[in-house]
Tab-separated table of C-alpha atoms in Angstrom:
chain	number	residue	atom	x	y	z
A	66	MET	CA	63.431	90.105	105.201
A	67	ALA	CA	63.392	90.464	101.422
A	68	THR	CA	67.098	89.660	100.990
A	69	GLU	CA	68.686	86.422	102.164
A	70	GLN	CA	71.678	86.978	104.445
A	71	TRP	CA	74.577	84.700	105.357
A	72	SER	CA	77.070	84.768	108.209
A	73	ASP	CA	80.591	86.048	107.618
A	74	THR	CA	81.816	82.510	108.329
A	75	ILE	CA	79.877	81.173	105.330
A	76	ARG	CA	80.762	84.153	103.142
A	77	ASN	CA	84.462	83.895	103.983
A	78	GLY	CA	84.275	80.187	103.147
A	79	TRP	CA	82.894	80.990	99.704
A	80	ILE	CA	85.763	83.384	99.023
A	81	ALA	CA	88.317	80.811	100.208
A	82	PHE	CA	86.705	78.245	97.905
A	83	ILE	CA	87.144	80.626	94.951
A	84	GLU	CA	90.872	80.770	95.628
A	85	SER	CA	91.246	77.029	96.114
A	86	THR	CA	89.250	76.294	92.938
A	87	LEU	CA	91.231	78.721	90.779
A	88	GLY	CA	94.510	77.520	92.285
A	89	THR	CA	97.855	79.259	91.973
A	90	THR	CA	98.608	81.834	89.243
A	91	PRO	CA	95.089	82.189	87.800
A	92	LYS	CA	94.590	84.493	84.823
A	93	ILE	CA	92.100	87.023	83.525
A	94	GLU	CA	91.716	87.025	79.753
A	95	LEU	CA	90.521	90.266	78.135
A	96	ARG	CA	88.632	89.529	74.909
A	97	THR	CA	86.744	91.423	72.216
A	98	GLY	CA	82.968	91.390	71.787
A	99	ALA	CA	80.276	89.735	73.849
A	100	GLY	CA	81.087	86.786	76.084
A	101	PRO	CA	79.961	83.190	75.567
A	102	ALA	CA	76.442	82.125	76.539
A	103	ASN	CA	77.764	80.664	79.800
A	104	VAL	CA	81.039	79.987	81.605
A	105	ALA	CA	81.197	76.379	80.382
A	106	ALA	CA	81.004	77.435	76.715
A	107	SER	CA	84.043	77.866	74.475
A	108	ASP	CA	85.882	81.178	74.256
A	109	THR	CA	84.533	83.877	71.962
A	110	GLY	CA	86.131	86.986	70.492
A	111	THR	CA	89.817	87.711	70.053
A	112	LEU	CA	92.192	87.392	73.000
A	113	LEU	CA	93.767	90.824	73.587
A	114	CYS	CA	95.572	90.316	76.879
A	115	THR	CA	96.241	87.573	79.421
A	116	CYS	CA	96.719	89.057	82.884
A	117	THR	CA	98.280	86.655	85.372
A	118	ALA	CA	98.336	86.868	89.168
A	119	ALA	CA	101.085	85.914	91.578
A	120	SER	CA	101.143	82.437	93.113
A	121	ASP	CA	99.689	83.595	96.449
A	122	TRP	CA	97.161	85.952	94.944
A	123	LEU	CA	94.268	86.484	97.354
A	124	ALA	CA	94.319	87.937	100.855
A	125	ALA	CA	92.644	86.102	103.723
A	126	PRO	CA	88.879	86.693	103.577
A	127	SER	CA	87.339	88.955	106.184
A	128	GLY	CA	83.759	90.158	106.432
A	129	GLY	CA	82.881	88.222	103.275
A	130	SER	CA	85.480	89.989	101.095
A	131	ALA	CA	89.082	89.534	100.039
A	132	ALA	CA	91.301	91.739	97.885
A	133	VAL	CA	93.798	90.525	95.322
A	134	ILE	CA	97.382	90.696	96.572
A	135	GLY	CA	99.213	92.832	94.045
A	136	THR	CA	97.725	92.799	90.554
A	137	PHE	CA	96.842	90.660	87.586
A	138	SER	CA	99.129	91.925	84.816
A	139	GLY	CA	99.960	91.233	81.193
A	140	THR	CA	100.944	92.789	77.842
A	141	ALA	CA	98.200	93.537	75.332
A	142	THR	CA	97.714	93.471	71.606
A	143	GLY	CA	95.595	96.204	70.012
A	144	GLY	CA	91.796	96.082	70.130
A	145	VAL	CA	88.651	96.964	72.079
A	146	VAL	CA	87.866	94.864	75.153
A	147	GLY	CA	84.278	93.631	75.453
A	148	HIS	CA	84.409	90.899	78.100
A	149	TYR	CA	86.730	88.999	80.431
A	150	ARG	CA	87.126	85.353	81.453
A	151	LEU	CA	88.722	84.347	84.777
A	152	LYS	CA	90.528	81.015	84.416
A	153	THR	CA	92.803	78.610	86.200
A	154	SER	CA	96.425	78.531	85.049
A	155	GLY	CA	95.435	75.455	83.019
A	156	GLY	CA	92.745	77.351	81.114
A	157	THR	CA	89.471	76.267	82.766
A	158	ALA	CA	87.047	79.208	82.919
A	159	HIS	CA	85.189	79.777	86.185
A	160	SER	CA	83.905	83.349	85.767
A	161	GLN	CA	83.166	85.820	82.991
A	162	GLY	CA	81.572	89.230	82.614
A	163	LEU	CA	81.153	92.470	80.716
A	164	VAL	CA	84.024	94.963	80.642
A	165	THR	CA	83.105	98.650	80.557
A	166	GLN	CA	85.051	101.900	80.551
A	167	ALA	CA	85.081	103.521	84.001
A	168	PHE	CA	87.367	104.557	86.838
A	169	VAL	CA	87.133	105.956	90.346
A	170	LEU	CA	88.292	109.291	91.742
A	171	THR	CA	88.551	110.217	95.423
A	172	THR	CA	87.346	113.655	96.459
A	173	THR	CA	89.849	115.899	98.240
A	174	ALA	CA	87.264	118.339	99.632
A	175	SER	CA	83.585	118.150	100.449
A	176	THR	CA	80.850	119.257	98.059
A	177	ALA	CA	78.373	121.426	99.924
A	178	ILE	CA	74.682	120.579	100.027
A	179	ASN	CA	72.944	121.968	96.915
A	180	SER	CA	76.268	122.469	95.124
A	181	ASN	CA	77.555	120.819	91.956
A	182	LEU	CA	81.269	121.604	92.368
A	183	VAL	CA	83.454	118.530	93.005
A	184	THR	CA	87.131	118.673	94.028
A	185	VAL	CA	89.588	115.857	93.254
A	186	ALA	CA	93.373	115.494	93.064
A	187	SER	CA	93.412	115.812	89.260
A	188	THR	CA	90.866	116.289	86.483
A	189	ALA	CA	93.307	115.259	83.738
A	190	ALA	CA	91.294	112.162	82.752
A	191	LEU	CA	87.924	113.931	82.731
A	192	SER	CA	85.841	115.267	79.865
A	193	VAL	CA	82.418	116.847	79.508
A	194	GLY	CA	79.587	114.347	79.218
A	195	GLN	CA	81.118	111.493	81.214
A	196	ALA	CA	78.608	109.736	83.493
A	197	LEU	CA	78.986	110.050	87.271
A	198	SER	CA	77.813	107.969	90.220
A	199	GLY	CA	78.563	107.464	93.915
A	200	ASN	CA	77.257	108.473	97.339
A	201	GLY	CA	75.828	111.975	97.105
A	202	VAL	CA	76.054	112.050	93.298
A	203	PRO	CA	72.571	112.588	91.817
A	204	THR	CA	71.193	109.856	89.560
A	205	GLY	CA	71.892	110.644	85.922
A	206	ALA	CA	74.593	113.227	86.667
A	207	THR	CA	77.335	113.845	84.111
A	208	ILE	CA	80.339	116.138	83.957
A	209	ALA	CA	79.026	119.522	82.822
A	210	GLU	CA	82.302	121.476	82.979
A	211	VAL	CA	85.931	120.885	83.937
A	212	THR	CA	86.625	124.137	85.765
A	213	SER	CA	90.270	123.630	86.779
A	214	GLY	CA	93.002	121.055	87.220
A	215	THR	CA	91.312	119.884	90.422
A	216	THR	CA	87.610	120.804	90.133
A	217	PHE	CA	84.660	119.986	87.905
A	218	LYS	CA	80.942	120.702	87.869
A	219	MET	CA	78.190	118.098	87.750
A	220	SER	CA	75.164	118.581	85.522
A	221	VAL	CA	72.899	118.291	88.597
A	222	ILE	CA	73.345	119.724	92.092
A	223	SER	CA	73.869	117.339	95.007
A	224	THR	CA	71.019	117.806	97.459
A	225	ALA	CA	72.881	115.712	100.070
A	226	GLY	CA	76.419	116.924	99.393
A	227	ILE	CA	79.475	114.714	98.806
A	228	ALA	CA	81.911	113.998	101.622
A	229	ASN	CA	85.639	114.648	101.518
A	230	GLY	CA	87.370	111.342	100.714
A	231	ALA	CA	84.324	109.893	98.962
A	232	SER	CA	84.575	107.736	95.841
A	233	VAL	CA	83.124	109.234	92.660
A	234	TYR	CA	82.761	106.774	89.784
A	235	VAL	CA	83.318	108.128	86.281
A	236	GLY	CA	82.037	106.343	83.183
A	237	ASP	CA	79.973	103.206	82.554
A	238	THR	CA	79.927	101.161	85.769
A	239	SER	CA	77.541	98.494	84.457
A	240	GLY	CA	80.369	96.033	83.765
A	241	LYS	CA	81.725	93.478	86.201
A	242	LEU	CA	85.232	94.728	85.351
A	243	TRP	CA	86.187	98.314	84.512
A	244	LEU	CA	89.079	99.678	82.516
A	245	PRO	CA	89.979	103.389	82.320
A	246	ASN	CA	90.099	102.864	78.546
A	247	THR	CA	88.711	99.723	76.896
A	248	THR	CA	90.751	100.375	73.742
A	249	LEU	CA	94.105	98.660	74.233
A	250	THR	CA	97.212	99.357	72.192
A	251	THR	CA	99.864	96.881	71.098
A	252	SER	CA	102.495	96.261	73.806
A	253	GLN	CA	100.432	98.139	76.416
A	254	VAL	CA	100.979	96.793	79.935
A	255	VAL	CA	97.625	96.137	81.616
A	256	THR	CA	97.290	95.800	85.393
A	257	LEU	CA	94.056	94.793	87.087
A	258	THR	CA	93.041	94.840	90.742
A	259	ARG	CA	89.928	93.311	92.209
A	260	THR	CA	88.112	92.577	95.438
A	261	PHE	CA	86.034	89.405	95.642
A	262	THR	CA	82.880	89.855	97.720
A	263	ALA	CA	80.485	87.032	98.579
A	264	PRO	CA	76.718	87.626	98.343
A	265	GLY	CA	74.433	87.633	101.356
A	266	ALA	CA	75.679	90.581	103.407
């Protein structure tokens, strides 16, 4: 096998160790610019928002994954987010990564094979040219046209089709954390959700 795999027991243990290491009420700091060279290095950029979790903040791991209970939330100052740092309540960083502008939509009807018409609950946040990805979405597809309040057309047809209830990702998904808009305004309330997944599935 080309990829190393681990049992769910080991993977669940890794997730539990993340929670025990970060402790109660960890925080995610949203900062401008590129991140430090490594997690042990000092902070870089300007701090725009500190999003704090509840005391009991991570669900019990299952299948090598665990979702945050509730959200990390905080109030921002104005600026453009470039990276995040995940820290203990005392300020020790244990994770960091790029923040990009993206969000997910769930389809409300299937896209037929060899069609480019996608149906979602609302197209209000969409604009022509936004990048698309997801199961059934062709590589390199973008939004070619917003045809109604619930439908849009991709720039490329889907040869496999897209299932009803599928996740379609809109924007730049290269970051480890996504925001619907990376430009924050002063006094904006920011809420973040996340699922921690161990490697080795």
